[in-house]
Coordinates of C-alpha atoms and ligand atoms in Angstrom, one line a residue:
M1 CA -7.3 50.2 -29.3
N2 CA -8.9 47.1 -31.0
S3 CA -11.3 47.4 -33.7
F4 CA -15.1 47.3 -32.6
T5 CA -18.7 47.8 -33.3
Y6 CA -20.8 49.2 -30.7
S7 CA -24.5 48.8 -30.3
Y8 CA -26.7 47.7 -27.6
P9 CA -30.0 46.1 -27.7
V10 CA -31.2 46.1 -24.1
K11 CA -33.5 49.3 -22.8
V12 CA -33.0 50.0 -19.2
Y13 CA -35.7 51.4 -16.9
F14 CA -33.8 52.6 -13.9
G15 CA -35.2 54.3 -10.8
E16 CA -37.9 54.1 -8.2
K17 CA -41.4 52.9 -9.5
A18 CA -39.6 51.8 -12.8
A19 CA -41.8 49.0 -13.2
E20 CA -45.0 50.9 -12.5
K21 CA -44.2 53.6 -14.9
N22 CA -43.1 51.4 -17.8
L23 CA -44.1 47.8 -17.5
T24 CA -47.6 48.4 -19.0
A25 CA -46.1 49.9 -22.2
E26 CA -43.6 47.4 -22.9
L27 CA -46.3 44.7 -22.2
A28 CA -48.5 46.1 -24.9
K29 CA -45.9 45.4 -27.5
T30 CA -46.2 41.5 -26.7
G31 CA -48.4 38.6 -27.3
P32 CA -51.2 37.6 -24.6
N33 CA -49.4 34.7 -23.0
V34 CA -46.7 35.4 -20.4
L35 CA -44.3 33.2 -18.7
L36 CA -43.7 34.9 -15.1
A37 CA -40.3 33.4 -14.0
Y38 CA -38.7 33.8 -10.7
G39 CA -36.8 32.0 -8.0
G40 CA -37.5 30.4 -4.5
G41 CA -40.1 32.8 -3.4
S42 CA -38.3 36.1 -1.9
I43 CA -40.8 38.1 -4.4
K44 CA -43.6 36.6 -2.7
K45 CA -42.2 38.1 0.9
N46 CA -41.3 41.3 -0.3
G47 CA -44.4 42.5 -2.6
I48 CA -42.8 42.4 -5.9
Y49 CA -44.8 39.2 -6.9
E50 CA -48.2 41.0 -6.3
E51 CA -47.4 44.2 -7.9
L52 CA -46.2 42.7 -11.0
L53 CA -49.2 40.3 -11.3
G54 CA -51.6 43.3 -11.0
I55 CA -49.6 45.0 -13.8
L56 CA -49.7 41.7 -15.9
K57 CA -53.4 40.9 -15.2
D58 CA -54.5 45.0 -15.7
A59 CA -52.8 44.4 -19.5
G60 CA -54.8 41.4 -19.9
K61 CA -52.2 38.7 -20.1
T62 CA -52.6 35.2 -19.7
V63 CA -49.9 34.4 -17.0
T64 CA -48.2 31.0 -16.7
E65 CA -45.7 30.6 -13.5
F66 CA -42.3 29.1 -13.9
N67 CA -40.8 29.2 -10.4
G68 CA -38.3 27.6 -8.1
I69 CA -35.4 28.6 -10.2
M70 CA -32.3 27.9 -8.1
S71 CA -29.2 29.7 -7.4
N72 CA -26.7 28.6 -10.0
P73 CA -29.6 27.4 -12.3
T74 CA -29.0 23.9 -13.7
Y75 CA -29.6 22.7 -17.3
A76 CA -32.4 20.5 -16.0
K77 CA -34.4 23.3 -14.9
V78 CA -33.6 25.2 -18.3
Q79 CA -35.3 22.3 -19.9
E80 CA -38.5 22.2 -17.5
G81 CA -38.9 26.1 -18.4
A82 CA -38.6 25.3 -22.2
K83 CA -41.1 22.6 -22.1
L84 CA -43.6 24.8 -20.1
A85 CA -43.1 27.7 -22.5
K86 CA -43.7 25.3 -25.8
E87 CA -46.5 23.7 -24.0
K88 CA -48.5 27.1 -22.8
H89 CA -47.4 29.0 -26.3
I90 CA -45.6 31.5 -24.5
D91 CA -45.2 34.9 -26.3
F92 CA -43.3 36.8 -23.7
I93 CA -41.1 36.1 -20.6
L94 CA -41.0 38.3 -17.6
A95 CA -37.7 37.3 -15.3
V96 CA -38.3 38.5 -12.0
G97 CA -35.0 38.0 -9.9
G98 CA -31.2 38.1 -9.7
G99 CA -28.6 36.5 -12.1
S100 CA -29.8 32.8 -11.6
V101 CA -33.4 33.6 -12.8
I102 CA -32.3 36.0 -15.5
D103 CA -29.6 33.6 -17.0
C104 CA -32.1 31.0 -16.8
C105 CA -35.0 32.6 -18.8
K106 CA -32.2 33.5 -21.5
I107 CA -31.9 29.9 -22.4
V108 CA -35.4 29.0 -21.9
S109 CA -36.2 31.6 -24.5
A110 CA -33.7 30.2 -27.1
Q111 CA -34.6 26.4 -26.3
A112 CA -38.4 26.8 -26.4
K113 CA -37.8 27.8 -30.1
M114 CA -36.0 24.8 -31.2
D115 CA -36.1 21.1 -30.9
A116 CA -32.5 20.5 -30.9
D117 CA -30.8 20.2 -27.7
I118 CA -29.3 23.7 -27.2
W119 CA -26.0 22.4 -25.2
E120 CA -25.2 20.1 -28.4
L121 CA -26.0 23.0 -30.6
E122 CA -23.4 25.3 -28.9
Y123 CA -20.7 22.8 -27.7
T124 CA -20.7 20.1 -30.0
D125 CA -22.1 21.7 -33.5
H126 CA -20.6 25.3 -32.5
Q127 CA -23.5 26.8 -33.7
Q128 CA -25.8 29.6 -32.1
P129 CA -29.5 29.9 -31.5
T130 CA -31.1 32.3 -34.1
E131 CA -34.8 32.6 -32.4
F132 CA -35.9 33.6 -29.0
I133 CA -38.9 34.2 -27.2
P134 CA -38.8 38.1 -26.3
M135 CA -38.0 38.9 -22.7
G136 CA -37.9 41.4 -20.1
A137 CA -35.9 41.4 -16.7
V138 CA -37.1 42.6 -13.5
V139 CA -34.0 42.9 -11.4
T140 CA -34.3 42.1 -7.7
A141 CA -30.9 41.0 -6.6
F142 CA -27.9 42.8 -8.7
G143 CA -24.5 42.2 -9.2
T144 CA -23.9 40.0 -12.1
G145 CA -25.0 42.3 -14.9
A146 CA -26.8 39.3 -16.6
E147 CA -29.8 41.8 -17.5
M148 CA -27.4 43.6 -19.7
N149 CA -25.4 40.9 -21.8
N150 CA -26.0 37.7 -23.8
G151 CA -24.4 35.2 -21.9
A152 CA -26.0 32.7 -19.4
V153 CA -24.2 30.7 -17.0
I154 CA -25.8 27.3 -16.5
T155 CA -24.7 24.3 -14.4
N156 CA -25.0 21.0 -16.5
E157 CA -25.2 18.5 -13.8
D158 CA -24.7 15.4 -16.1
K159 CA -21.6 17.0 -17.4
M160 CA -20.1 18.6 -14.5
L161 CA -19.9 21.8 -16.3
K162 CA -21.0 25.5 -15.1
S163 CA -20.9 27.2 -18.7
A164 CA -21.8 29.9 -20.6
L165 CA -24.7 29.4 -23.2
W166 CA -25.0 32.7 -25.8
D167 CA -26.7 35.0 -27.7
A168 CA -30.1 35.8 -25.8
F169 CA -30.5 39.4 -25.1
Y170 CA -33.5 41.1 -22.9
D171 CA -35.5 43.6 -24.8
F172 CA -35.6 45.6 -21.7
A173 CA -34.5 45.8 -17.8
I174 CA -36.1 47.2 -15.0
L175 CA -33.6 48.3 -12.2
D176 CA -35.7 49.8 -9.3
P177 CA -33.2 50.3 -6.5
A178 CA -36.2 49.8 -4.0
Y179 CA -36.7 46.1 -5.3
T180 CA -33.2 45.3 -4.0
M181 CA -33.6 46.6 -0.4
S182 CA -35.0 43.2 1.0
M183 CA -31.7 41.2 -0.5
P184 CA -29.5 39.9 2.6
L185 CA -26.7 42.2 3.2
K186 CA -24.3 39.1 2.5
Q187 CA -25.7 38.8 -0.9
V188 CA -25.6 42.4 -1.5
I189 CA -21.7 42.5 -0.6
S190 CA -21.1 39.1 -2.7
G191 CA -23.1 40.5 -5.6
A192 CA -21.0 43.8 -5.7
F193 CA -17.9 42.0 -5.3
D194 CA -18.8 40.1 -8.5
S195 CA -19.5 43.4 -10.5
L196 CA -16.0 44.5 -9.1
S197 CA -14.6 41.3 -10.4
H198 CA -16.1 41.8 -13.8
S199 CA -14.5 45.3 -13.9
M200 CA -10.9 43.8 -13.0
E201 CA -11.2 40.8 -15.3
T202 CA -12.1 43.3 -18.1
Y203 CA -9.3 45.8 -17.0
M204 CA -6.7 42.9 -17.2
G205 CA -7.6 41.8 -20.9
L206 CA -6.0 42.8 -23.8
P207 CA -4.4 45.3 -25.0
R208 CA -2.6 46.0 -21.9
E209 CA -2.1 49.6 -22.6
V210 CA -4.6 52.2 -21.0
N211 CA -7.5 53.2 -23.3
L212 CA -10.7 55.0 -22.6
S213 CA -12.6 51.7 -21.6
D214 CA -9.6 51.2 -18.9
E215 CA -10.1 54.7 -17.5
I216 CA -13.9 54.3 -17.1
N217 CA -13.2 51.1 -15.9
E218 CA -11.1 52.6 -13.0
A219 CA -13.9 54.9 -12.0
T220 CA -16.5 52.0 -11.9
Q221 CA -14.0 49.9 -9.5
R222 CA -13.4 53.1 -7.5
N223 CA -17.0 53.7 -7.1
I224 CA -18.2 49.9 -6.4
I225 CA -15.4 49.9 -3.5
R226 CA -16.7 53.2 -2.0
N227 CA -20.3 52.1 -2.4
I228 CA -19.6 48.6 -0.8
R229 CA -18.2 50.6 2.2
S230 CA -21.1 53.0 2.5
T231 CA -23.7 50.2 2.2
I232 CA -21.9 48.4 5.1
Q233 CA -22.3 51.4 7.3
N234 CA -25.7 51.9 6.4
P235 CA -27.5 49.0 4.7
N236 CA -30.7 51.3 4.0
D237 CA -28.3 53.8 1.9
M238 CA -30.4 54.2 -1.2
Q239 CA -27.9 56.3 -3.1
A240 CA -25.1 53.5 -2.4
R241 CA -27.6 50.8 -3.3
S242 CA -28.7 52.7 -6.7
E243 CA -24.9 53.3 -7.4
L244 CA -23.8 49.5 -7.2
I245 CA -26.9 48.5 -9.2
W246 CA -25.8 50.9 -12.2
A247 CA -22.0 49.9 -11.6
A248 CA -23.1 46.2 -12.1
A249 CA -24.7 47.0 -15.1
M250 CA -21.8 49.1 -16.5
A251 CA -19.6 46.4 -15.9
E252 CA -21.6 44.3 -18.3
N253 CA -23.2 46.6 -20.6
G254 CA -20.2 46.4 -22.9
I255 CA -18.9 49.9 -22.5
L256 CA -15.9 48.7 -20.4
K257 CA -15.1 46.1 -22.7
I258 CA -14.9 48.4 -25.7
G259 CA -11.8 47.8 -27.8
K260 CA -10.3 45.0 -25.5
A261 CA -10.3 41.5 -25.2
T262 CA -11.1 40.3 -21.4
D263 CA -9.3 38.2 -19.0
F264 CA -12.0 36.2 -17.0
Q265 CA -9.4 33.4 -16.1
C266 CA -11.0 33.6 -12.5
H267 CA -14.5 33.4 -13.4
M268 CA -13.4 30.4 -15.5
L269 CA -12.0 28.6 -12.4
E270 CA -15.0 29.9 -10.1
H271 CA -17.7 28.6 -12.5
Q272 CA -16.0 25.0 -12.3
L273 CA -15.9 25.4 -8.7
G274 CA -19.4 25.9 -8.6
A275 CA -20.1 23.3 -10.8
Y276 CA -18.6 20.9 -8.3
T277 CA -19.8 22.7 -5.0
D278 CA -22.8 24.9 -5.8
C279 CA -20.9 27.6 -4.0
N280 CA -22.2 31.3 -3.9
H281 CA -20.2 33.0 -7.0
G282 CA -19.3 36.3 -5.5
Q283 CA -17.8 34.4 -2.5
G284 CA -16.1 31.8 -4.6
L285 CA -14.3 34.9 -6.5
A286 CA -13.4 36.4 -3.3
V287 CA -11.4 33.6 -2.2
L288 CA -10.0 32.9 -5.7
H289 CA -8.9 36.3 -6.8
P290 CA -6.1 37.4 -4.5
V291 CA -4.6 33.6 -4.7
L292 CA -4.8 33.8 -8.4
Y293 CA -3.4 37.2 -8.6
R294 CA -0.4 36.3 -6.8
H295 CA 0.2 33.7 -9.1
M296 CA -0.2 36.4 -11.8
M297 CA 2.9 38.3 -10.9
P298 CA 5.2 39.1 -12.5
E299 CA 3.4 38.9 -15.7
A300 CA 0.6 41.2 -14.6
N301 CA 2.6 43.6 -12.9
R302 CA 2.0 46.5 -15.0
Q303 CA -1.5 46.5 -14.6
F304 CA -1.4 45.6 -10.9
A305 CA 0.7 48.6 -10.4
R306 CA -2.0 50.8 -12.3
L307 CA -4.8 49.3 -10.2
A308 CA -2.9 50.3 -7.2
T309 CA -2.4 53.8 -8.0
E310 CA -5.7 54.8 -10.0
V311 CA -8.1 52.4 -8.1
W312 CA -6.8 51.9 -4.6
G313 CA -4.9 55.4 -4.1
I314 CA -1.7 53.6 -2.9
D315 CA 1.3 56.3 -3.0
K316 CA 3.6 55.3 -5.7
A317 CA 6.4 57.3 -3.9
G318 CA 9.6 55.2 -3.6
K319 CA 8.0 52.1 -4.9
T320 CA 9.2 49.9 -7.9
E321 CA 6.2 48.4 -10.1
A322 CA 6.8 45.1 -8.4
E323 CA 6.1 46.4 -5.2
L324 CA 3.0 48.4 -6.3
A325 CA 1.5 45.1 -7.7
E326 CA 2.1 43.4 -4.5
A327 CA 0.5 46.3 -2.6
F328 CA -2.4 46.0 -4.9
V329 CA -2.8 42.3 -4.4
E330 CA -2.5 42.3 -0.5
T331 CA -4.9 45.4 -0.5
L332 CA -7.5 43.6 -2.4
A333 CA -7.1 40.6 0.0
E334 CA -7.4 42.8 2.9
F335 CA -10.4 44.5 1.4
V336 CA -12.2 41.1 1.2
K337 CA -11.7 40.4 4.8
E338 CA -12.7 44.2 5.7
I339 CA -16.2 43.7 3.8
G340 CA -16.6 40.1 5.5
L341 CA -16.4 37.8 2.7
P342 CA -14.7 34.6 2.7
S343 CA -10.7 34.6 2.3
S344 CA -10.7 30.5 2.3
F345 CA -12.8 27.4 1.1
K346 CA -13.2 26.4 4.7
E347 CA -15.0 29.8 5.7
M348 CA -17.4 28.7 2.7
N349 CA -17.7 25.3 4.0
I350 CA -16.2 23.6 0.9
P351 CA -14.9 20.4 2.3
G352 CA -11.0 20.1 1.9
D353 CA -11.4 16.9 0.1
T354 CA -13.3 18.2 -2.8
D355 CA -12.1 16.9 -6.2
F356 CA -9.8 20.0 -6.9
K357 CA -8.0 18.2 -9.6
A358 CA -11.0 17.8 -11.4
I359 CA -12.2 21.1 -11.0
A360 CA -8.8 22.5 -12.4
D361 CA -8.8 19.8 -15.3
S362 CA -12.3 21.2 -16.4
T363 CA -11.4 24.8 -16.3
I364 CA -11.1 26.9 -19.8
L365 CA -7.7 28.3 -20.1
T366 CA -8.5 32.0 -21.3
G367 CA -6.6 33.9 -23.9
G368 CA -6.7 37.2 -22.5
C369 CA -5.2 36.5 -19.1
A370 CA -1.6 38.3 -18.5
K371 CA -0.5 34.8 -17.2
K372 CA -0.7 31.5 -19.7
F373 CA -1.8 29.4 -16.8
T374 CA -1.7 25.4 -17.0
R375 CA -4.2 23.4 -15.1
E376 CA -1.5 22.1 -12.8
E377 CA -0.7 25.7 -11.7
L378 CA -4.9 26.2 -11.4
L379 CA -4.7 23.3 -9.3
E380 CA -2.0 24.8 -7.0
V381 CA -4.3 27.9 -6.7
L382 CA -7.3 25.9 -5.6
L383 CA -5.5 23.9 -3.1
E384 CA -4.0 27.3 -1.7
C385 CA -7.5 28.7 -1.4
R386 CA -8.4 25.7 1.1
Ligands
LIG1 O1 -34.7 32.6 -5.4 P1 -35.1 33.9 -4.4 O2 -36.1 33.2 -3.4 O3 -35.8 34.9 -5.1 O4 -34.0 34.4 -3.6 C1 -32.6 34.8 -4.1 C2 -31.6 34.0 -4.0 O5 -31.3 33.0 -2.9 C3 -32.5 36.0 -3.3 N1 -32.9 37.2 -3.6 C4 -33.0 37.9 -5.0 N2 -33.4 39.0 -5.0 C5 -33.8 39.0 -3.6 C6 -33.6 38.1 -2.9 N3 -33.5 38.0 -1.5 C7 -34.5 39.0 -0.8 N4 -34.5 40.1 -1.8 C8 -34.7 40.3 -3.0 N5 -35.0 41.3 -3.6 O6 -30.9 36.3 -3.8 C9 -30.3 34.9 -3.7 C10 -29.2 35.0 -4.9 O7 -29.9 35.2 -6.0 P2 -29.2 34.8 -7.6 O8 -30.0 35.2 -8.6 O9 -28.8 33.5 -7.6 O10 -27.7 35.5 -7.3 P3 -26.8 36.5 -8.5 O11 -27.8 37.7 -8.8 O12 -25.6 36.7 -7.9 O13 -26.7 35.6 -9.9 C11 -25.8 34.2 -9.6 C12 -25.6 33.5 -10.7 O14 -25.5 34.5 -11.9 C13 -24.3 33.8 -12.7 C14 -23.7 32.9 -11.6 O15 -22.5 32.2 -11.8 C15 -24.7 32.4 -10.8 O16 -25.1 31.2 -11.5 N6 -23.7 34.4 -13.3 C16 -24.1 35.6 -14.3 C17 -23.6 36.0 -15.3 C18 -24.1 36.6 -16.4 N7 -25.1 36.2 -17.0 O17 -23.5 37.9 -17.0 C19 -22.0 36.6 -14.9 C20 -21.7 36.4 -13.7 O18 -20.1 36.2 -13.5 C21 -21.9 35.1 -13.0 O19 -21.4 34.1 -13.5
LIG2 ZN1 -19.5 37.0 -12.1

């Protein structure tokens, strides 16, 4: 096991009426000017907006709204939010939404506290922000686990990069399963697949021998798979929904990563696919994972074979490690179809003449992946996904 320090700054309020029960006490710790941030308006249809605005008003806050945060948030939107936060002297940001709103606000919280351009600071000067506007997240769409970590995935349209900016943590996260019941089923499934992907990408990292984190990870993956199936059978299954929300958080709250370096090669490729096509993140992963994993054999066979038996329950009797690894990858591909996720870019309406070479050439090659990919091979992967 690698050396580690474990400490976690995000306080989680999980369960029914978590906002009603806990938000007022959290707001008592903040200054008067609150930025209420949200996306395209789903929270106005499902009543969450009214409920939260009521709590904010009762707490005597002056509320400034920052809305229209799009899926795959752009750097321009971050700058818009930071400008607003500076102008209105914002003391606290309440981000209400899924990974996109939650990520966008992380970088707003840092950019609003500095004059320097945060992209240049992190990618040119290789420095990190040190001051942030305090924040709380109310999760209305789960999957990314963005509420739990200090990474924010932002699309820089000028640079054609979808990349992580780092270091802003939420002070608290409110996870009420009831708030997610209005999510379209398609988004529930693609979000849950994203959580499965985070678990797999962590599991596949270094070191490759099993440690406690990996055994917890195997349980997390089994849980996600089972609860995706339960949710498809009954989209109103609150127990399954609750499990999926916590599994999404578990995959990104650091516990599965303890003592490990992660893989995340599939994510790096999907993020650049997103930069060029603005595609849905979980769907992009669903198409890429089986194809990328076929390319990772035989280097990743040992871990794939373990996933076959420990996560997917494949009988190992009479099978070699290579056969088990192949059975895992093909079972994963079948699962993608079973749960109605796309298996090709065509199914995602990504045109066949997309500049896949530019996507491959701009993808970060990760150190934790069992296979050391070249950009040429990543291009092959992308072309096979068409
Ligand atoms: O914008 P509104 O109208 O709210 O609609 C949203 C959006 O269209 C809708 N939605 C959210 N809550 C809802 C709801 N609709 C009905 N009822 C509700 N309760 O759902 C749609 C998708 O939301 P979005 O936030 O875009 O999805 P997701 O949570 O999957 O976030 C995706 C973003 O997170 C990044 C992705 O790359 C992508 O940009 N990621 C962030 C990560 C992180 N910070 O750790 C890790 C991930 O790997 C990922 O890269
Ligand atoms: Zn993801």
